[in-house]
Amino acid sequence: MISTTMATALNEQIKWEMYSANLYLAMSAYLQDAGLTGFAHWMRIQYQEETAHALKFYDFLLARGGQVTMLPIDAPAANWSNILEVFEETLAHEQEVTRRINDLVRLAKEERDFATDIFLHWFVSEQVEEEETVKDIISKLRMIKGEGQGMLLMDKDLGARVFTPPPAN
């Protein structure tokens, strides 16, 4: 059985993952409206990933005998100044997710909750990948200054992304 403290923290993470999904869906809509269908597709895949992450936490919490509580989710922004701002906000957001996952690992260790600690290791690795990917996109956007053929190539490349569900718990 999972502790009340750990269950509360995991419910907060479910909320945060669902907020992340909504943020990326809002970004997808913004990019779609700007005619950047490949970038919009990439963000839509981010939405799917974050939803899958929330469900991993949800399923884990239920499997451990915890109570899932669906907490209210704030509405994300709907507009940005430009595509670089979208991805800079994405990086800042992923860094916040990393901080939150690290806090969960710390709590699991304090609680001597070895099952949750092991469960969280997948998310720790996932966050390294998430941050690295977004940093790479930002570097390329800065290199091409968000213009011309470079944008068209990036839009095409990002449009080829495929959603791969995470492994089951």
PDB file of N, CA and C in Angstrom, residues 74-167:
ATOM      1  N   ASP A  74      -5.260  24.069 -14.666  1.00  0.00           N
ATOM      2  CA  ASP A  74      -5.298  25.438 -15.188  1.00  0.00           C
ATOM      3  C   ASP A  74      -5.263  25.425 -16.711  1.00  0.00           C
ATOM      4  N   ALA A  75      -5.873  26.426 -17.320  1.00  0.00           N
ATOM      5  CA  ALA A  75      -5.825  26.566 -18.774  1.00  0.00           C
ATOM      6  C   ALA A  75      -4.456  27.117 -19.172  1.00  0.00           C
ATOM      7  N   PRO A  76      -3.858  26.551 -20.223  1.00  0.00           N
ATOM      8  CA  PRO A  76      -2.570  27.077 -20.685  1.00  0.00           C
ATOM      9  C   PRO A  76      -2.768  28.328 -21.534  1.00  0.00           C
ATOM     10  N   ALA A  77      -1.665  28.994 -21.841  1.00  0.00           N
ATOM     11  CA  ALA A  77      -1.701  30.133 -22.765  1.00  0.00           C
ATOM     12  C   ALA A  77      -2.180  29.650 -24.124  1.00  0.00           C
ATOM     13  N   ALA A  78      -2.597  30.588 -24.968  1.00  0.00           N
ATOM     14  CA  ALA A  78      -3.071  30.228 -26.307  1.00  0.00           C
ATOM     15  C   ALA A  78      -2.290  30.936 -27.402  1.00  0.00           C
ATOM     16  N   ASN A  79      -1.483  31.922 -27.036  1.00  0.00           N
ATOM     17  CA  ASN A  79      -0.759  32.706 -28.036  1.00  0.00           C
ATOM     18  C   ASN A  79       0.685  32.933 -27.611  1.00  0.00           C
ATOM     19  N   TRP A  80       1.539  32.992 -28.609  1.00  0.00           N
ATOM     20  CA  TRP A  80       2.956  33.256 -28.410  1.00  0.00           C
ATOM     21  C   TRP A  80       3.393  34.266 -29.460  1.00  0.00           C
ATOM     22  N   SER A  81       4.534  34.886 -29.262  1.00  0.00           N
ATOM     23  CA  SER A  81       5.029  35.899 -30.198  1.00  0.00           C
ATOM     24  C   SER A  81       5.564  35.287 -31.483  1.00  0.00           C
ATOM     25  N   ASN A  82       6.201  34.116 -31.340  1.00  0.00           N
ATOM     26  CA  ASN A  82       6.803  33.459 -32.505  1.00  0.00           C
ATOM     27  C   ASN A  82       7.132  32.013 -32.145  1.00  0.00           C
ATOM     28  N   ILE A  83       7.594  31.294 -33.134  1.00  0.00           N
ATOM     29  CA  ILE A  83       7.865  29.867 -32.934  1.00  0.00           C
ATOM     30  C   ILE A  83       9.007  29.625 -31.953  1.00  0.00           C
ATOM     31  N   LEU A  84      10.013  30.484 -31.954  1.00  0.00           N
ATOM     32  CA  LEU A  84      11.112  30.323 -31.000  1.00  0.00           C
ATOM     33  C   LEU A  84      10.586  30.444 -29.571  1.00  0.00           C
ATOM     34  N   GLU A  85       9.699  31.394 -29.330  1.00  0.00           N
ATOM     35  CA  GLU A  85       9.114  31.539 -27.993  1.00  0.00           C
ATOM     36  C   GLU A  85       8.345  30.280 -27.591  1.00  0.00           C
ATOM     37  N   VAL A  86       7.656  29.659 -28.533  1.00  0.00           N
ATOM     38  CA  VAL A  86       6.929  28.416 -28.253  1.00  0.00           C
ATOM     39  C   VAL A  86       7.892  27.354 -27.719  1.00  0.00           C
ATOM     40  N   PHE A  87       9.016  27.190 -28.411  1.00  0.00           N
ATOM     41  CA  PHE A  87       9.944  26.133 -28.014  1.00  0.00           C
ATOM     42  C   PHE A  87      10.782  26.512 -26.790  1.00  0.00           C
ATOM     43  N   GLU A  88      11.028  27.790 -26.589  1.00  0.00           N
ATOM     44  CA  GLU A  88      11.699  28.196 -25.348  1.00  0.00           C
ATOM     45  C   GLU A  88      10.795  27.932 -24.149  1.00  0.00           C
ATOM     46  N   GLU A  89       9.499  28.191 -24.308  1.00  0.00           N
ATOM     47  CA  GLU A  89       8.556  27.876 -23.230  1.00  0.00           C
ATOM     48  C   GLU A  89       8.461  26.369 -23.029  1.00  0.00           C
ATOM     49  N   THR A  90       8.523  25.619 -24.121  1.00  0.00           N
ATOM     50  CA  THR A  90       8.503  24.160 -24.025  1.00  0.00           C
ATOM     51  C   THR A  90       9.696  23.668 -23.207  1.00  0.00           C
ATOM     52  N   LEU A  91      10.882  24.213 -23.479  1.00  0.00           N
ATOM     53  CA  LEU A  91      12.068  23.809 -22.723  1.00  0.00           C
ATOM     54  C   LEU A  91      11.922  24.161 -21.245  1.00  0.00           C
ATOM     55  N   ALA A  92      11.487  25.372 -20.963  1.00  0.00           N
ATOM     56  CA  ALA A  92      11.297  25.779 -19.564  1.00  0.00           C
ATOM     57  C   ALA A  92      10.288  24.862 -18.877  1.00  0.00           C
ATOM     58  N   HIS A  93       9.247  24.502 -19.597  1.00  0.00           N
ATOM     59  CA  HIS A  93       8.226  23.623 -19.032  1.00  0.00           C
ATOM     60  C   HIS A  93       8.811  22.230 -18.755  1.00  0.00           C
ATOM     61  N   GLU A  94       9.569  21.699 -19.706  1.00  0.00           N
ATOM     62  CA  GLU A  94      10.171  20.374 -19.505  1.00  0.00           C
ATOM     63  C   GLU A  94      11.169  20.394 -18.356  1.00  0.00           C
ATOM     64  N   GLN A  95      11.878  21.494 -18.190  1.00  0.00           N
ATOM     65  CA  GLN A  95      12.793  21.607 -17.053  1.00  0.00           C
ATOM     66  C   GLN A  95      12.019  21.599 -15.734  1.00  0.00           C
ATOM     67  N   GLU A  96      10.842  22.200 -15.721  1.00  0.00           N
ATOM     68  CA  GLU A  96       9.991  22.154 -14.531  1.00  0.00           C
ATOM     69  C   GLU A  96       9.484  20.734 -14.280  1.00  0.00           C
ATOM     70  N   VAL A  97       9.132  20.037 -15.342  1.00  0.00           N
ATOM     71  CA  VAL A  97       8.708  18.636 -15.191  1.00  0.00           C
ATOM     72  C   VAL A  97       9.859  17.820 -14.599  1.00  0.00           C
ATOM     73  N   THR A  98      11.059  18.037 -15.097  1.00  0.00           N
ATOM     74  CA  THR A  98      12.232  17.333 -14.568  1.00  0.00           C
ATOM     75  C   THR A  98      12.394  17.605 -13.079  1.00  0.00           C
ATOM     76  N   ARG A  99      12.258  18.862 -12.689  1.00  0.00           N
ATOM     77  CA  ARG A  99      12.368  19.217 -11.270  1.00  0.00           C
ATOM     78  C   ARG A  99      11.327  18.465 -10.453  1.00  0.00           C
ATOM     79  N   ARG A 100      10.107  18.405 -10.960  1.00  0.00           N
ATOM     80  CA  ARG A 100       9.024  17.730 -10.242  1.00  0.00           C
ATOM     81  C   ARG A 100       9.270  16.220 -10.131  1.00  0.00           C
ATOM     82  N   ILE A 101       9.753  15.625 -11.208  1.00  0.00           N
ATOM     83  CA  ILE A 101      10.066  14.183 -11.172  1.00  0.00           C
ATOM     84  C   ILE A 101      11.180  13.934 -10.152  1.00  0.00           C
ATOM     85  N   ASN A 102      12.197  14.775 -10.164  1.00  0.00           N
ATOM     86  CA  ASN A 102      13.287  14.631  -9.189  1.00  0.00           C
ATOM     87  C   ASN A 102      12.769  14.758  -7.758  1.00  0.00           C
ATOM     88  N   ASP A 103      11.831  15.683  -7.534  1.00  0.00           N
ATOM     89  CA  ASP A 103      11.226  15.819  -6.207  1.00  0.00           C
ATOM     90  C   ASP A 103      10.473  14.549  -5.812  1.00  0.00           C
ATOM     91  N   LEU A 104       9.804  13.922  -6.779  1.00  0.00           N
ATOM     92  CA  LEU A 104       9.097  12.669  -6.496  1.00  0.00           C
ATOM     93  C   LEU A 104      10.083  11.564  -6.127  1.00  0.00           C
ATOM     94  N   VAL A 105      11.205  11.495  -6.839  1.00  0.00           N
ATOM     95  CA  VAL A 105      12.232  10.497  -6.525  1.00  0.00           C
ATOM     96  C   VAL A 105      12.745  10.726  -5.104  1.00  0.00           C
ATOM     97  N   ARG A 106      13.016  11.985  -4.779  1.00  0.00           N
ATOM     98  CA  ARG A 106      13.504  12.331  -3.442  1.00  0.00           C
ATOM     99  C   ARG A 106      12.481  11.886  -2.381  1.00  0.00           C
ATOM    100  N   LEU A 107      11.199  12.174  -2.639  1.00  0.00           N
ATOM    101  CA  LEU A 107      10.146  11.797  -1.697  1.00  0.00           C
ATOM    102  C   LEU A 107      10.056  10.275  -1.565  1.00  0.00           C
ATOM    103  N   ALA A 108      10.115   9.563  -2.675  1.00  0.00           N
ATOM    104  CA  ALA A 108      10.041   8.095  -2.630  1.00  0.00           C
ATOM    105  C   ALA A 108      11.182   7.536  -1.778  1.00  0.00           C
ATOM    106  N   LYS A 109      12.374   8.111  -1.916  1.00  0.00           N
ATOM    107  CA  LYS A 109      13.517   7.657  -1.111  1.00  0.00           C
ATOM    108  C   LYS A 109      13.286   7.966   0.370  1.00  0.00           C
ATOM    109  N   GLU A 110      12.774   9.171   0.671  1.00  0.00           N
ATOM    110  CA  GLU A 110      12.484   9.538   2.062  1.00  0.00           C
ATOM    111  C   GLU A 110      11.436   8.610   2.664  1.00  0.00           C
ATOM    112  N   GLU A 111      10.446   8.247   1.865  1.00  0.00           N
ATOM    113  CA  GLU A 111       9.357   7.381   2.330  1.00  0.00           C
ATOM    114  C   GLU A 111       9.765   5.908   2.351  1.00  0.00           C
ATOM    115  N   ARG A 112      10.962   5.620   1.839  1.00  0.00           N
ATOM    116  CA  ARG A 112      11.429   4.248   1.695  1.00  0.00           C
ATOM    117  C   ARG A 112      10.444   3.436   0.851  1.00  0.00           C
ATOM    118  N   ASP A 113       9.924   4.102  -0.179  1.00  0.00           N
ATOM    119  CA  ASP A 113       8.968   3.499  -1.109  1.00  0.00           C
ATOM    120  C   ASP A 113       9.744   3.057  -2.347  1.00  0.00           C
ATOM    121  N   PHE A 114      10.286   1.863  -2.268  1.00  0.00           N
ATOM    122  CA  PHE A 114      11.184   1.363  -3.307  1.00  0.00           C
ATOM    123  C   PHE A 114      10.465   1.126  -4.630  1.00  0.00           C
ATOM    124  N   ALA A 115       9.227   0.684  -4.566  1.00  0.00           N
ATOM    125  CA  ALA A 115       8.472   0.434  -5.797  1.00  0.00           C
ATOM    126  C   ALA A 115       8.272   1.732  -6.583  1.00  0.00           C
ATOM    127  N   THR A 116       7.913   2.804  -5.886  1.00  0.00           N
ATOM    128  CA  THR A 116       7.717   4.088  -6.561  1.00  0.00           C
ATOM    129  C   THR A 116       9.042   4.632  -7.069  1.00  0.00           C
ATOM    130  N   ASP A 117      10.090   4.462  -6.276  1.00  0.00           N
ATOM    131  CA  ASP A 117      11.415   4.906  -6.704  1.00  0.00           C
ATOM    132  C   ASP A 117      11.794   4.230  -8.026  1.00  0.00           C
ATOM    133  N   ILE A 118      11.630   2.935  -8.107  1.00  0.00           N
ATOM    134  CA  ILE A 118      11.957   2.192  -9.339  1.00  0.00           C
ATOM    135  C   ILE A 118      11.055   2.647 -10.490  1.00  0.00           C
ATOM    136  N   PHE A 119       9.771   2.804 -10.231  1.00  0.00           N
ATOM    137  CA  PHE A 119       8.816   3.267 -11.244  1.00  0.00           C
ATOM    138  C   PHE A 119       9.246   4.602 -11.837  1.00  0.00           C
ATOM    139  N   LEU A 120       9.737   5.498 -10.998  1.00  0.00           N
ATOM    140  CA  LEU A 120      10.103   6.853 -11.435  1.00  0.00           C
ATOM    141  C   LEU A 120      11.362   6.894 -12.289  1.00  0.00           C
ATOM    142  N   HIS A 121      12.186   5.869 -12.236  1.00  0.00           N
ATOM    143  CA  HIS A 121      13.437   5.876 -13.012  1.00  0.00           C
ATOM    144  C   HIS A 121      13.165   6.037 -14.506  1.00  0.00           C
ATOM    145  N   TRP A 122      12.097   5.440 -15.006  1.00  0.00           N
ATOM    146  CA  TRP A 122      11.764   5.588 -16.432  1.00  0.00           C
ATOM    147  C   TRP A 122      11.518   7.065 -16.751  1.00  0.00           C
ATOM    148  N   PHE A 123      10.827   7.765 -15.875  1.00  0.00           N
ATOM    149  CA  PHE A 123      10.531   9.184 -16.095  1.00  0.00           C
ATOM    150  C   PHE A 123      11.793  10.040 -16.029  1.00  0.00           C
ATOM    151  N   VAL A 124      12.721   9.692 -15.158  1.00  0.00           N
ATOM    152  CA  VAL A 124      13.982  10.429 -15.072  1.00  0.00           C
ATOM    153  C   VAL A 124      14.695  10.361 -16.423  1.00  0.00           C
ATOM    154  N   SER A 125      14.802   9.161 -16.987  1.00  0.00           N
ATOM    155  CA  SER A 125      15.440   8.990 -18.300  1.00  0.00           C
ATOM    156  C   SER A 125      14.659   9.696 -19.394  1.00  0.00           C
ATOM    157  N   GLU A 126      13.368   9.620 -19.332  1.00  0.00           N
ATOM    158  CA  GLU A 126      12.504  10.271 -20.329  1.00  0.00           C
ATOM    159  C   GLU A 126      12.732  11.777 -20.340  1.00  0.00           C
ATOM    160  N   GLN A 127      12.905  12.365 -19.176  1.00  0.00           N
ATOM    161  CA  GLN A 127      13.105  13.813 -19.102  1.00  0.00           C
ATOM    162  C   GLN A 127      14.438  14.245 -19.714  1.00  0.00           C
ATOM    163  N   VAL A 128      15.461  13.430 -19.583  1.00  0.00           N
ATOM    164  CA  VAL A 128      16.744  13.741 -20.222  1.00  0.00           C
ATOM    165  C   VAL A 128      16.520  13.834 -21.734  1.00  0.00           C
ATOM    166  N   GLU A 129      15.815  12.857 -22.279  1.00  0.00           N
ATOM    167  CA  GLU A 129      15.517  12.833 -23.715  1.00  0.00           C
ATOM    168  C   GLU A 129      14.653  14.023 -24.132  1.00  0.00           C
ATOM    169  N   GLU A 130      13.633  14.333 -23.341  1.00  0.00           N
ATOM    170  CA  GLU A 130      12.733  15.448 -23.664  1.00  0.00           C
ATOM    171  C   GLU A 130      13.505  16.767 -23.752  1.00  0.00           C
ATOM    172  N   GLU A 131      14.308  17.045 -22.746  1.00  0.00           N
ATOM    173  CA  GLU A 131      15.057  18.304 -22.733  1.00  0.00           C
ATOM    174  C   GLU A 131      16.053  18.367 -23.889  1.00  0.00           C
ATOM    175  N   GLU A 132      16.742  17.279 -24.145  1.00  0.00           N
ATOM    176  CA  GLU A 132      17.727  17.252 -25.233  1.00  0.00           C
ATOM    177  C   GLU A 132      17.064  17.505 -26.587  1.00  0.00           C
ATOM    178  N   THR A 133      15.923  16.897 -26.824  1.00  0.00           N
ATOM    179  CA  THR A 133      15.204  17.069 -28.092  1.00  0.00           C
ATOM    180  C   THR A 133      14.787  18.515 -28.298  1.00  0.00           C
ATOM    181  N   VAL A 134      14.232  19.124 -27.267  1.00  0.00           N
ATOM    182  CA  VAL A 134      13.761  20.505 -27.391  1.00  0.00           C
ATOM    183  C   VAL A 134      14.947  21.465 -27.554  1.00  0.00           C
ATOM    184  N   LYS A 135      16.032  21.216 -26.838  1.00  0.00           N
ATOM    185  CA  LYS A 135      17.230  22.054 -27.014  1.00  0.00           C
ATOM    186  C   LYS A 135      17.728  21.989 -28.449  1.00  0.00           C
ATOM    187  N   ASP A 136      17.687  20.818 -29.051  1.00  0.00           N
ATOM    188  CA  ASP A 136      18.114  20.643 -30.439  1.00  0.00           C
ATOM    189  C   ASP A 136      17.224  21.448 -31.393  1.00  0.00           C
ATOM    190  N   ILE A 137      15.924  21.420 -31.164  1.00  0.00           N
ATOM    191  CA  ILE A 137      14.996  22.186 -32.001  1.00  0.00           C
ATOM    192  C   ILE A 137      15.269  23.682 -31.850  1.00  0.00           C
ATOM    193  N   ILE A 138      15.476  24.138 -30.634  1.00  0.00           N
ATOM    194  CA  ILE A 138      15.768  25.556 -30.390  1.00  0.00           C
ATOM    195  C   ILE A 138      17.058  25.965 -31.107  1.00  0.00           C
ATOM    196  N   SER A 139      18.083  25.133 -31.014  1.00  0.00           N
ATOM    197  CA  SER A 139      19.355  25.441 -31.692  1.00  0.00           C
ATOM    198  C   SER A 139      19.150  25.601 -33.189  1.00  0.00           C
ATOM    199  N   LYS A 140      18.385  24.713 -33.778  1.00  0.00           N
ATOM    200  CA  LYS A 140      18.124  24.787 -35.219  1.00  0.00           C
ATOM    201  C   LYS A 140      17.294  26.016 -35.570  1.00  0.00           C
ATOM    202  N   LEU A 141      16.291  26.323 -34.748  1.00  0.00           N
ATOM    203  CA  LEU A 141      15.481  27.514 -35.001  1.00  0.00           C
ATOM    204  C   LEU A 141      16.332  28.778 -34.950  1.00  0.00           C
ATOM    205  N   ARG A 142      17.249  28.826 -34.007  1.00  0.00           N
ATOM    206  CA  ARG A 142      18.141  29.993 -33.904  1.00  0.00           C
ATOM    207  C   ARG A 142      19.082  30.062 -35.110  1.00  0.00           C
ATOM    208  N   MET A 143      19.553  28.909 -35.544  1.00  0.00           N
ATOM    209  CA  MET A 143      20.473  28.850 -36.677  1.00  0.00           C
ATOM    210  C   MET A 143      19.816  29.387 -37.957  1.00  0.00           C
ATOM    211  N   ILE A 144      18.568  28.999 -38.170  1.00  0.00           N
ATOM    212  CA  ILE A 144      17.883  29.426 -39.404  1.00  0.00           C
ATOM    213  C   ILE A 144      17.091  30.720 -39.201  1.00  0.00           C
ATOM    214  N   LYS A 145      17.116  31.230 -37.977  1.00  0.00           N
ATOM    215  CA  LYS A 145      16.433  32.475 -37.620  1.00  0.00           C
ATOM    216  C   LYS A 145      14.923  32.418 -37.921  1.00  0.00           C
ATOM    217  N   GLY A 146      14.372  31.202 -37.875  1.00  0.00           N
ATOM    218  CA  GLY A 146      12.937  31.024 -38.079  1.00  0.00           C
ATOM    219  C   GLY A 146      12.455  31.425 -39.457  1.00  0.00           C
ATOM    220  N   GLU A 147      13.334  31.309 -40.452  1.00  0.00           N
ATOM    221  CA  GLU A 147      12.980  31.797 -41.793  1.00  0.00           C
ATOM    222  C   GLU A 147      13.324  30.792 -42.883  1.00  0.00           C
ATOM    223  N   GLY A 148      12.732  31.041 -44.051  1.00  0.00           N
ATOM    224  CA  GLY A 148      13.123  30.430 -45.309  1.00  0.00           C
ATOM    225  C   GLY A 148      13.068  28.923 -45.402  1.00  0.00           C
ATOM    226  N   GLN A 149      13.956  28.416 -46.259  1.00  0.00           N
ATOM    227  CA  GLN A 149      13.982  26.987 -46.542  1.00  0.00           C
ATOM    228  C   GLN A 149      14.255  26.155 -45.296  1.00  0.00           C
ATOM    229  N   GLY A 150      15.056  26.695 -44.400  1.00  0.00           N
ATOM    230  CA  GLY A 150      15.326  25.977 -43.158  1.00  0.00           C
ATOM    231  C   GLY A 150      14.049  25.675 -42.398  1.00  0.00           C
ATOM    232  N   MET A 151      13.142  26.636 -42.362  1.00  0.00           N
ATOM    233  CA  MET A 151      11.851  26.429 -41.674  1.00  0.00           C
ATOM    234  C   MET A 151      11.041  25.351 -42.387  1.00  0.00           C
ATOM    235  N   LEU A 152      11.057  25.398 -43.701  1.00  0.00           N
ATOM    236  CA  LEU A 152      10.307  24.396 -44.466  1.00  0.00           C
ATOM    237  C   LEU A 152      10.856  22.997 -44.214  1.00  0.00           C
ATOM    238  N   LEU A 153      12.180  22.877 -44.174  1.00  0.00           N
ATOM    239  CA  LEU A 153      12.798  21.573 -43.911  1.00  0.00           C
ATOM    240  C   LEU A 153      12.496  21.090 -42.490  1.00  0.00           C
ATOM    241  N   MET A 154      12.607  21.995 -41.526  1.00  0.00           N
ATOM    242  CA  MET A 154      12.291  21.615 -40.142  1.00  0.00           C
ATOM    243  C   MET A 154      10.833  21.212 -40.013  1.00  0.00           C
ATOM    244  N   ASP A 155       9.954  21.971 -40.659  1.00  0.00           N
ATOM    245  CA  ASP A 155       8.530  21.667 -40.600  1.00  0.00           C
ATOM    246  C   ASP A 155       8.270  20.263 -41.159  1.00  0.00           C
ATOM    247  N   LYS A 156       8.919  19.947 -42.259  1.00  0.00           N
ATOM    248  CA  LYS A 156       8.764  18.617 -42.859  1.00  0.00           C
ATOM    249  C   LYS A 156       9.307  17.537 -41.928  1.00  0.00           C
ATOM    250  N   ASP A 157      10.515  17.759 -41.387  1.00  0.00           N
ATOM    251  CA  ASP A 157      11.128  16.770 -40.493  1.00  0.00           C
ATOM    252  C   ASP A 157      10.280  16.521 -39.249  1.00  0.00           C
ATOM    253  N   LEU A 158       9.827  17.597 -38.617  1.00  0.00           N
ATOM    254  CA  LEU A 158       9.044  17.434 -37.387  1.00  0.00           C
ATOM    255  C   LEU A 158       7.685  16.808 -37.669  1.00  0.00           C
ATOM    256  N   GLY A 159       7.178  17.006 -38.886  1.00  0.00           N
ATOM    257  CA  GLY A 159       5.902  16.407 -39.269  1.00  0.00           C
ATOM    258  C   GLY A 159       5.962  14.897 -39.419  1.00  0.00           C
ATOM    259  N   ALA A 160       7.160  14.342 -39.478  1.00  0.00           N
ATOM    260  CA  ALA A 160       7.322  12.893 -39.649  1.00  0.00           C
ATOM    261  C   ALA A 160       7.339  12.144 -38.316  1.00  0.00           C
ATOM    262  N   ARG A 161       7.276  12.864 -37.216  1.00  0.00           N
ATOM    263  CA  ARG A 161       7.332  12.221 -35.893  1.00  0.00           C
ATOM    264  C   ARG A 161       6.146  11.289 -35.701  1.00  0.00           C
ATOM    265  N   VAL A 162       6.410  10.149 -35.068  1.00  0.00           N
ATOM    266  CA  VAL A 162       5.384   9.141 -34.816  1.00  0.00           C
ATOM    267  C   VAL A 162       5.272   8.929 -33.310  1.00  0.00           C
ATOM    268  N   PHE A 163       4.044   8.803 -32.830  1.00  0.00           N
ATOM    269  CA  PHE A 163       3.822   8.537 -31.404  1.00  0.00           C
ATOM    270  C   PHE A 163       4.122   7.075 -31.106  1.00  0.00           C
ATOM    271  N   THR A 164       4.964   6.863 -30.102  1.00  0.00           N
ATOM    272  CA  THR A 164       5.267   5.532 -29.614  1.00  0.00           C
ATOM    273  C   THR A 164       4.835   5.480 -28.152  1.00  0.00           C
ATOM    274  N   PRO A 165       3.809   4.689 -27.852  1.00  0.00           N
ATOM    275  CA  PRO A 165       3.368   4.618 -26.456  1.00  0.00           C
ATOM    276  C   PRO A 165       4.475   4.145 -25.533  1.00  0.00           C
ATOM    277  N   PRO A 166       4.528   4.675 -24.314  1.00  0.00           N
ATOM    278  CA  PRO A 166       5.545   4.211 -23.358  1.00  0.00           C
ATOM    279  C   PRO A 166       5.241   2.784 -22.920  1.00  0.00           C
ATOM    280  N   PRO A 167       6.250   2.092 -22.418  1.00  0.00           N
ATOM    281  CA  PRO A 167       6.011   0.722 -21.942  1.00  0.00           C
ATOM    282  C   PRO A 167       5.040   0.730 -20.752  1.00  0.00           C
TER     283      PRO A 167
END
